[in-house]
Short mmCIF file of C-alpha atoms in Angstrom, two decimals:
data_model
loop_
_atom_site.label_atom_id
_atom_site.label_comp_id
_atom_site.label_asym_id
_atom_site.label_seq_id
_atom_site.Cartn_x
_atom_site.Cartn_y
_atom_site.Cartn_z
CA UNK A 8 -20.77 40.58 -161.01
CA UNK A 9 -21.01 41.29 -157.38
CA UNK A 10 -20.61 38.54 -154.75
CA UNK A 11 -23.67 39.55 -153.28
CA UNK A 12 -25.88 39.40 -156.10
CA UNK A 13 -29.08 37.73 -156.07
CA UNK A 14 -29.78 36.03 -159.08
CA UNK A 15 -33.47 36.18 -160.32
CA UNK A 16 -35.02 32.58 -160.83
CA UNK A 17 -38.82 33.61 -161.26
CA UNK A 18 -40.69 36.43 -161.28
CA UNK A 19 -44.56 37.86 -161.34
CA UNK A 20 -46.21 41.21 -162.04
CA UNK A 21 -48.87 41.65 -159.06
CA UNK A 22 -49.81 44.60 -159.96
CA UNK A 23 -49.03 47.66 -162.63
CA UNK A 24 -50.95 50.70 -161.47
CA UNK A 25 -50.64 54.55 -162.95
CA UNK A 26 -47.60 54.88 -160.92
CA UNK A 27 -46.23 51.91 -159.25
CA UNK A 28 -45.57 48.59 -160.52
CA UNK A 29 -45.68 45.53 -157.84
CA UNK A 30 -43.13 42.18 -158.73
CA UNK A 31 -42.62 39.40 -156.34
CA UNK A 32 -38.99 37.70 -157.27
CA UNK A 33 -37.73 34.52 -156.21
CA UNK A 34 -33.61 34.79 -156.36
CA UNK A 35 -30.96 32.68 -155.82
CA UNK A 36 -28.60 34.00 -152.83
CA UNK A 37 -24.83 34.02 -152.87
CA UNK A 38 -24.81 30.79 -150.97
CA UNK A 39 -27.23 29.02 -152.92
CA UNK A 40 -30.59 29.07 -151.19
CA UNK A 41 -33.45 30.95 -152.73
CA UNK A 42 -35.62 33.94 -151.18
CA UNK A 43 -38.83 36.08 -151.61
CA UNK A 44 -38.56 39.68 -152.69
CA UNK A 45 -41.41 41.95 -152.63
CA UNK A 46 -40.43 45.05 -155.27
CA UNK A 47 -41.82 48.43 -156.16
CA UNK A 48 -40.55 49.50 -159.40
CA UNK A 49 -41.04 53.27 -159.79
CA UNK A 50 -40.71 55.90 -162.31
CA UNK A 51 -38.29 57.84 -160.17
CA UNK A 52 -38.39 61.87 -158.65
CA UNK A 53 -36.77 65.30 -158.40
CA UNK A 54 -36.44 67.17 -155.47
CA UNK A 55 -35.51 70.80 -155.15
CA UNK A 56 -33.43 72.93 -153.15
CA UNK A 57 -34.58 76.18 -153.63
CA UNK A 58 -33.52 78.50 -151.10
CA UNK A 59 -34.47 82.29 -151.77
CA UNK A 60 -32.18 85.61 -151.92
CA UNK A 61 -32.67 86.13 -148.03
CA UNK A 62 -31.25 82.65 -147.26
CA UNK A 63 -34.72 80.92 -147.22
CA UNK A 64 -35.35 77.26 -147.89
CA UNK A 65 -38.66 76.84 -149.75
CA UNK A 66 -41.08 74.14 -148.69
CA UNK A 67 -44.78 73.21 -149.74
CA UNK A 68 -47.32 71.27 -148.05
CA UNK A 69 -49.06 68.88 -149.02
CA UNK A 70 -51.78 65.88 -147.82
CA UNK A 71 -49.89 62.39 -147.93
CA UNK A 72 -52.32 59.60 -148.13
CA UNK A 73 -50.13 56.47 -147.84
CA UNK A 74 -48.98 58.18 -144.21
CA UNK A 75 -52.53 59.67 -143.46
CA UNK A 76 -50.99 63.45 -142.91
CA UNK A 77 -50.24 67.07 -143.97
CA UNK A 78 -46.22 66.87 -145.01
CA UNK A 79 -44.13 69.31 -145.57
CA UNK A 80 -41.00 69.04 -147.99
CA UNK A 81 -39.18 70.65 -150.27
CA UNK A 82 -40.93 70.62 -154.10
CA UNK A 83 -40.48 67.06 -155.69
CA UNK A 84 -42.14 65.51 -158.35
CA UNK A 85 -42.28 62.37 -160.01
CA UNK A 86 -39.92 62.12 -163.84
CA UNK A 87 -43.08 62.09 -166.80
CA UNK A 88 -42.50 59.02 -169.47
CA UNK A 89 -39.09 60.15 -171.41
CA UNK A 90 -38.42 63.38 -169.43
CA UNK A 91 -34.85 64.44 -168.91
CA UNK A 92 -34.70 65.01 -164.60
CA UNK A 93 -33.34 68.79 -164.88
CA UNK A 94 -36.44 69.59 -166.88
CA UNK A 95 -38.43 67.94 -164.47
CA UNK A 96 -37.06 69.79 -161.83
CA UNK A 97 -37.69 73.09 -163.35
CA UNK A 98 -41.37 72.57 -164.32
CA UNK A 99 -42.11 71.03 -160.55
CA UNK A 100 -40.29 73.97 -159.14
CA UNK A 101 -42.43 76.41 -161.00
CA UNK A 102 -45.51 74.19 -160.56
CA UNK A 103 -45.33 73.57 -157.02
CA UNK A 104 -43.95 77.08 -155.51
CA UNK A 105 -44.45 79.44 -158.66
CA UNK A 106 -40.94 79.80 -158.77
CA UNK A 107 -37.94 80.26 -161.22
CA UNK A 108 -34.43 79.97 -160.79
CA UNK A 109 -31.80 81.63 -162.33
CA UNK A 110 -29.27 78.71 -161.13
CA UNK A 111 -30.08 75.36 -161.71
CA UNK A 112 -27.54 72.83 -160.23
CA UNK A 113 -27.45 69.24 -159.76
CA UNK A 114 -26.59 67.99 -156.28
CA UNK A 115 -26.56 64.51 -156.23
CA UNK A 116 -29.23 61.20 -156.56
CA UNK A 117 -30.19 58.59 -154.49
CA UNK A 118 -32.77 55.85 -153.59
CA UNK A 119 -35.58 56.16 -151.25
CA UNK A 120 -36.00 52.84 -150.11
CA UNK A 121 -34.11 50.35 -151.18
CA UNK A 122 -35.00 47.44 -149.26
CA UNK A 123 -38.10 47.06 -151.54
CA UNK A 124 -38.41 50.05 -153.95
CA UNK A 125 -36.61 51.20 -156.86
CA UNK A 126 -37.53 54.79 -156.58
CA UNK A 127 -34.59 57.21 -157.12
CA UNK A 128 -34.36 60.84 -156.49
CA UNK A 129 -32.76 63.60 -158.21
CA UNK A 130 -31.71 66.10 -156.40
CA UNK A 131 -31.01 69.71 -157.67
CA UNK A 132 -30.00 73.30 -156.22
CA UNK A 133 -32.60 76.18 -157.24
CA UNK A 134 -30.94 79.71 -156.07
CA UNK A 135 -31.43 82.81 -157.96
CA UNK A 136 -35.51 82.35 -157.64
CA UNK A 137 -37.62 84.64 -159.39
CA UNK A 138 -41.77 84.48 -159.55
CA UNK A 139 -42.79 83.41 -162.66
CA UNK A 140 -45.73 85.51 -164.30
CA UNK A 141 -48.36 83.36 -165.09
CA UNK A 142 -46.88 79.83 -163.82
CA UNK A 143 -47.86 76.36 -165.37
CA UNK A 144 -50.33 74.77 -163.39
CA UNK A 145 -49.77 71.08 -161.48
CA UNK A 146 -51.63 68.27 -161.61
CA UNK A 147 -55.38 68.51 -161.11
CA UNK A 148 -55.48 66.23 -158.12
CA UNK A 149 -52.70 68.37 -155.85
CA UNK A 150 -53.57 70.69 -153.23
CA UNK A 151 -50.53 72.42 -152.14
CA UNK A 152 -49.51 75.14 -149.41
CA UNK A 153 -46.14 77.42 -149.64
CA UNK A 154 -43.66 78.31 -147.30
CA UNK A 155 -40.58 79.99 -146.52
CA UNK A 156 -37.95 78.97 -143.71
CA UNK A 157 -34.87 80.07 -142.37
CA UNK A 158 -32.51 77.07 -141.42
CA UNK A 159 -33.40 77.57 -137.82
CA UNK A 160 -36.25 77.38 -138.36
CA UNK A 161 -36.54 74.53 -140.27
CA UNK A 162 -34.17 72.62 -137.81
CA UNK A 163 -37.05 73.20 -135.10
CA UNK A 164 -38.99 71.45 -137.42
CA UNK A 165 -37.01 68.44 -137.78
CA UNK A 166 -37.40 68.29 -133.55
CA UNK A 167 -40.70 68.82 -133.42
CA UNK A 168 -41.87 66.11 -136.36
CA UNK A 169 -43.08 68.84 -138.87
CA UNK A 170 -40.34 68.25 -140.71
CA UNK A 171 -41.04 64.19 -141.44
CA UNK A 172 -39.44 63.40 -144.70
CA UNK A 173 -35.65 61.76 -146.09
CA UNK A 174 -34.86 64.29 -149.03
CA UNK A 175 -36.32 67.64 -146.96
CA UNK A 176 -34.10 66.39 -143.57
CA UNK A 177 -30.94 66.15 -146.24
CA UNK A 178 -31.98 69.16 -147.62
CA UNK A 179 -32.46 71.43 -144.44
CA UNK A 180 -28.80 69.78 -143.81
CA UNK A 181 -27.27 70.33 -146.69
CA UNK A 182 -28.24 74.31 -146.96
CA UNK A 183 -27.10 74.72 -143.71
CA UNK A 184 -23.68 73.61 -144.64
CA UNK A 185 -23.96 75.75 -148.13
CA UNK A 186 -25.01 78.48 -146.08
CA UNK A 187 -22.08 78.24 -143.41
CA UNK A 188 -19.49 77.97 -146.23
CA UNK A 189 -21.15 81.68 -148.25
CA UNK B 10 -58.66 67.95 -139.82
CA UNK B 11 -56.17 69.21 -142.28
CA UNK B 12 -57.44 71.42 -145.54
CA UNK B 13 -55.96 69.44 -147.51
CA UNK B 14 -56.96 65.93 -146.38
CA UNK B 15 -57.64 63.58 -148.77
CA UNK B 16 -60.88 61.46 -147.14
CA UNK B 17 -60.94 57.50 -148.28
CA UNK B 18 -64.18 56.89 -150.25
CA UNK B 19 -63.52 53.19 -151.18
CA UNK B 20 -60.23 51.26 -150.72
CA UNK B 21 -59.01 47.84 -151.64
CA UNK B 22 -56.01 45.71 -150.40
CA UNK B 23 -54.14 43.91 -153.48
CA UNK B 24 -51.78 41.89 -151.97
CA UNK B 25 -50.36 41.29 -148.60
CA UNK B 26 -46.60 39.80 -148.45
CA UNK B 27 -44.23 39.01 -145.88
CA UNK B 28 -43.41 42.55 -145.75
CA UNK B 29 -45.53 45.24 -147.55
CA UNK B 30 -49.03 45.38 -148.23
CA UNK B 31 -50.75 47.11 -151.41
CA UNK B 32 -53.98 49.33 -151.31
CA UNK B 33 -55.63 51.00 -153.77
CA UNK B 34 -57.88 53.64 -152.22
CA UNK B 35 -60.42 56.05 -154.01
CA UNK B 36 -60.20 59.46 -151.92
CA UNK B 37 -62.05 62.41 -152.13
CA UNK B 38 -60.03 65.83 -152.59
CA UNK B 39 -59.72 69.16 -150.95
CA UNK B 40 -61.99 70.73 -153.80
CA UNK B 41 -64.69 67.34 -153.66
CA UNK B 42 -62.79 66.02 -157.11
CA UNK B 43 -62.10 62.39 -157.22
CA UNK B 44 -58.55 60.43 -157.20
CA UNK B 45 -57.13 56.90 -157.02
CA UNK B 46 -53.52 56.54 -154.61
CA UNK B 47 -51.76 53.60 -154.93
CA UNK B 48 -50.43 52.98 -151.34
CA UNK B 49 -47.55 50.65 -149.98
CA UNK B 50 -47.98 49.61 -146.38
CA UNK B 51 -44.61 49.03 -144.69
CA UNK B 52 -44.07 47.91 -141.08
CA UNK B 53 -41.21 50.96 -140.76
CA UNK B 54 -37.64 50.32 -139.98
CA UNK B 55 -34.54 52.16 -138.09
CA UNK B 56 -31.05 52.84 -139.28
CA UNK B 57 -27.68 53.46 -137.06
CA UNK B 58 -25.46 56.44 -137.39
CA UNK B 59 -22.46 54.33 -135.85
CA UNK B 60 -19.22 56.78 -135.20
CA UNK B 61 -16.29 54.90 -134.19
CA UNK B 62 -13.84 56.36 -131.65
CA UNK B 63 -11.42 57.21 -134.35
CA UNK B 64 -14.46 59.36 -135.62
CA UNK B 65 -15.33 56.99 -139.18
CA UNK B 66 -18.86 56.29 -140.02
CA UNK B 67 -19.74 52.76 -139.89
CA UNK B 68 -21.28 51.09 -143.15
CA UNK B 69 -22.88 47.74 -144.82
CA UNK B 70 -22.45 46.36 -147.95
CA UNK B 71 -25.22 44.18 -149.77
CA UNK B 72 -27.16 43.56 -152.52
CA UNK B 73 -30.82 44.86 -153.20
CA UNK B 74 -32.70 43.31 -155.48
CA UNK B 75 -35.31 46.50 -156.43
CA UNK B 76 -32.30 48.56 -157.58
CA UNK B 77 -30.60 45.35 -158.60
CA UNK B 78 -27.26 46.57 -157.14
CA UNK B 79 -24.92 46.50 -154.37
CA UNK B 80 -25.44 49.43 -151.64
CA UNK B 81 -23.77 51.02 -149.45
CA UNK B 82 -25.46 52.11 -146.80
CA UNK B 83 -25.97 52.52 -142.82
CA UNK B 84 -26.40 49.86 -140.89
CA UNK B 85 -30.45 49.35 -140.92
CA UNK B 86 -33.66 47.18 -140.35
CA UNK B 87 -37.48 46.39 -140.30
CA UNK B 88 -38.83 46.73 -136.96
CA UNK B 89 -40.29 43.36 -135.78
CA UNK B 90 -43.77 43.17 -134.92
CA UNK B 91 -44.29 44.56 -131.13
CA UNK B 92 -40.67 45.79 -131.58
CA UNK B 93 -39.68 48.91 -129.86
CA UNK B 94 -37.80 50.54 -132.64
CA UNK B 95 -34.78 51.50 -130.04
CA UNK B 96 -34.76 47.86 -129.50
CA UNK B 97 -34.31 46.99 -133.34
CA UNK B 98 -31.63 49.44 -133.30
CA UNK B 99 -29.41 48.13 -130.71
CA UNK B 100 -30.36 44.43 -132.73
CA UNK B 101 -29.46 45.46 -136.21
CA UNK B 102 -26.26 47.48 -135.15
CA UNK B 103 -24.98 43.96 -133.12
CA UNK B 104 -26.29 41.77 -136.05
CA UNK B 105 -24.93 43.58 -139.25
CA UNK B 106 -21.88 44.75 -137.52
CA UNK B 107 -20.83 42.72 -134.90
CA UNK B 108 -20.98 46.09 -132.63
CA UNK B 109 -22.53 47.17 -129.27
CA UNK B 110 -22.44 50.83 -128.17
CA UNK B 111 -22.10 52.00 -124.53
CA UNK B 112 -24.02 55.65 -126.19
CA UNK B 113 -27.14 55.27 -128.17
CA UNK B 114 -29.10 57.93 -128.84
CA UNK B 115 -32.17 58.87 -130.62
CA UNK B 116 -31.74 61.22 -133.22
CA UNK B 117 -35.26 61.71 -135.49
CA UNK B 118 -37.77 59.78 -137.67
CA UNK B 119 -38.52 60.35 -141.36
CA UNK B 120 -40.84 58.89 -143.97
CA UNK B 121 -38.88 57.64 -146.88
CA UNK B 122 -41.04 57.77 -150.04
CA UNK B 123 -44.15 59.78 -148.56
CA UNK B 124 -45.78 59.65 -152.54
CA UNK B 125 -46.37 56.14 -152.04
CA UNK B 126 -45.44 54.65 -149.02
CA UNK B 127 -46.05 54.56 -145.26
CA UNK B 128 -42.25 53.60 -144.63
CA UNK B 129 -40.91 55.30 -141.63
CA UNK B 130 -36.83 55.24 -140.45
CA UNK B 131 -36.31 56.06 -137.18
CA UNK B 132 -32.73 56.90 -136.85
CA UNK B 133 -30.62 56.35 -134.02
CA UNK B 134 -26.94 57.55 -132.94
CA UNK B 135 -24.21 55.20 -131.85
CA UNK B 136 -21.25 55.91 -130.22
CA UNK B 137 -18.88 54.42 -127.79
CA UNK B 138 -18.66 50.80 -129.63
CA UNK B 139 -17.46 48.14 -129.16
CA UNK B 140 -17.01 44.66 -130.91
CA UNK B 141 -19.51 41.94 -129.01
CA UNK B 142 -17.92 38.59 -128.78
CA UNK B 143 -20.50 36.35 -130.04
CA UNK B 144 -22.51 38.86 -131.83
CA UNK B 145 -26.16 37.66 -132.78
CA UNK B 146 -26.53 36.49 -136.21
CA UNK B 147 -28.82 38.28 -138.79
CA UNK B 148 -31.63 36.99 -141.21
CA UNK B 149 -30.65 34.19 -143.28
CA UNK B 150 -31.04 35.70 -146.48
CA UNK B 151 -29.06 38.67 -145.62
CA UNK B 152 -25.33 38.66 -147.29
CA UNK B 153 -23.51 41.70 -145.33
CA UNK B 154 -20.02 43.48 -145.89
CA UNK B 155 -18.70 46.00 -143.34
CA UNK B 156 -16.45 48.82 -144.06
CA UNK B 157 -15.50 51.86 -142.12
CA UNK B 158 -14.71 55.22 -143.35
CA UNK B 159 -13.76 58.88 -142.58
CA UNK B 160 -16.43 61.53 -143.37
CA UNK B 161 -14.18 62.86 -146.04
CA UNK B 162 -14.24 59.48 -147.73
CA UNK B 163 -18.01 59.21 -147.28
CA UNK B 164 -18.26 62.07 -148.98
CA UNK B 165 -16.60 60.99 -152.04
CA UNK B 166 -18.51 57.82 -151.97
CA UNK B 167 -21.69 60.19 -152.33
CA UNK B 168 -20.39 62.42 -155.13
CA UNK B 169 -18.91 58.95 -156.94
CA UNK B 170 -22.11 57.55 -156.42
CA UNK B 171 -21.38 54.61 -154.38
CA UNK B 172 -23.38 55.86 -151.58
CA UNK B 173 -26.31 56.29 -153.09
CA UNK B 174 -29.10 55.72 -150.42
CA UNK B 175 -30.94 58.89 -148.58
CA UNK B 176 -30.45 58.10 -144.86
CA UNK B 177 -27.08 57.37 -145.77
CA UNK B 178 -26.34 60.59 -147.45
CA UNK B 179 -28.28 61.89 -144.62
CA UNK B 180 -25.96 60.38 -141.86
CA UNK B 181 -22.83 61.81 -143.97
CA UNK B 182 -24.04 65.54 -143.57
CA UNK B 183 -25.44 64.35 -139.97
CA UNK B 184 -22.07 63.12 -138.72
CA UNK B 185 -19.67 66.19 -140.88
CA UNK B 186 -21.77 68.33 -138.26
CA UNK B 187 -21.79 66.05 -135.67
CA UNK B 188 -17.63 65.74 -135.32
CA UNK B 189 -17.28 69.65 -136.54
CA UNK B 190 -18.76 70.73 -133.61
CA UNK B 191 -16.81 68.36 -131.29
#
């Protein structure tokens, strides 16, 4: 055990919706007196790092309501009821951007936002892309644009804001250094 | 307006805690189809890249109850109402750490869980520290460890999977650059 666990002494369910699930906890702290959390349990993501032949990272766009804006990232997608993460990441990848990828990689996982959510990513490294003929189609409710980026590039978009997102800032980061080390 | 804004039809607020807020919002889609986004309203936070002068990445240790684990992470915090966030930065560095820095710079913003959330880190840079004598304590419910570590040690920690945390595995790849091109 820990010494900084905090031991649950009641919880509620708020709310379960399609995605997220709302509990408020009351725990016991390491010294003894009790607080309020406010969680988010998740189903969890993938994200991809798919960066083309020509040295391109591959992005999409897409309308984020909880932040009221156009986003661009790299392809994610949330893990479907008893799916394995890799095979998520493939069928977002080709969902998302049309593409696949002849070298599939995992790069490492982590947690979004851990002061109230238990949403992990899963990270993987697409390289090797090829279009896909006739690609399997998203979800009904995603509108989604496409693009291409050098590193550069998408570095300019970090400064300017475009670039507004955890995993895609780690990810414009991390080719850079895969790219330095080719 | 964006193409692929998503307009609010009808939208509800579920609960409101002590930190985030839940809505449930009917939108209306690119294409005039229909859809229901379960949305987590979060005041935003910042998070300290700390270097110390012997060049090691400053870290805190606690518990968090949604992943029901200990993390390792940078040095971060919610931004108090009618806080500027550079403010919360130089707070959270002094209270979690016990450090002031003579350097603090701004170094970009990112939304953490964009699906769901409205969280925002703003991240800053701190360098030049130095230990403040009576440093000003943090929140009560907050149990903190400190530990300080090279980038080739952080770096481990990610691949081992005790950093698991995306600004953190952000600040790794932000500081290997950082000191590589000193």
């Amino acid at each position: 055990m820990s010494k900084y666990e905090e031991k649950t002494i009641i919880g509620e369910t708020l709310y379960e919706g399609k995605i997220i699930t709302l509990r408020v906890e009351e725990v016991e702290l390491p010294d003894g007196g009790h607080a309020k959390r406010e969680l988010i349990k998740h189903p969890g993501a993938v994200a991809i790092v798919a960066v083309t032949e020509d040295h391109k990272l591959v992005l999409v766009e897409q309308y984020r309501k909880a932040l009221e804006r156009t986003m661009i990232e790299i392809p994610a997608g949330k893990i479907e009821a008893n799916e394995e993460p890799a095979i998520t990441a493939i069928r977002e990848l080709e969902e998302e951007t049309g593409y696949g990828a002849r070298d599939f990689t995992y790069i490492q996982s982590f947690a979004t936002s851990p002061g109230f959510a238990d949403e992990i990513i899963h990270l993987y490294l697409a390289q090797g892309l090829y279009s896909v003929e006739q690609p399997a189609e998203g979800d009904e409710d995603e509108f989604i644009g496409l693009l291409e980026v050098t590193v550069e590039e998408a570095e300019k978009m970090m400064e300017t804001g475009e670039i507004f997102d955890a995993k895609t800032a780690f990810a414009v980061l991390y080719v850079k250094q895969l790219l330095s080390q080719v």
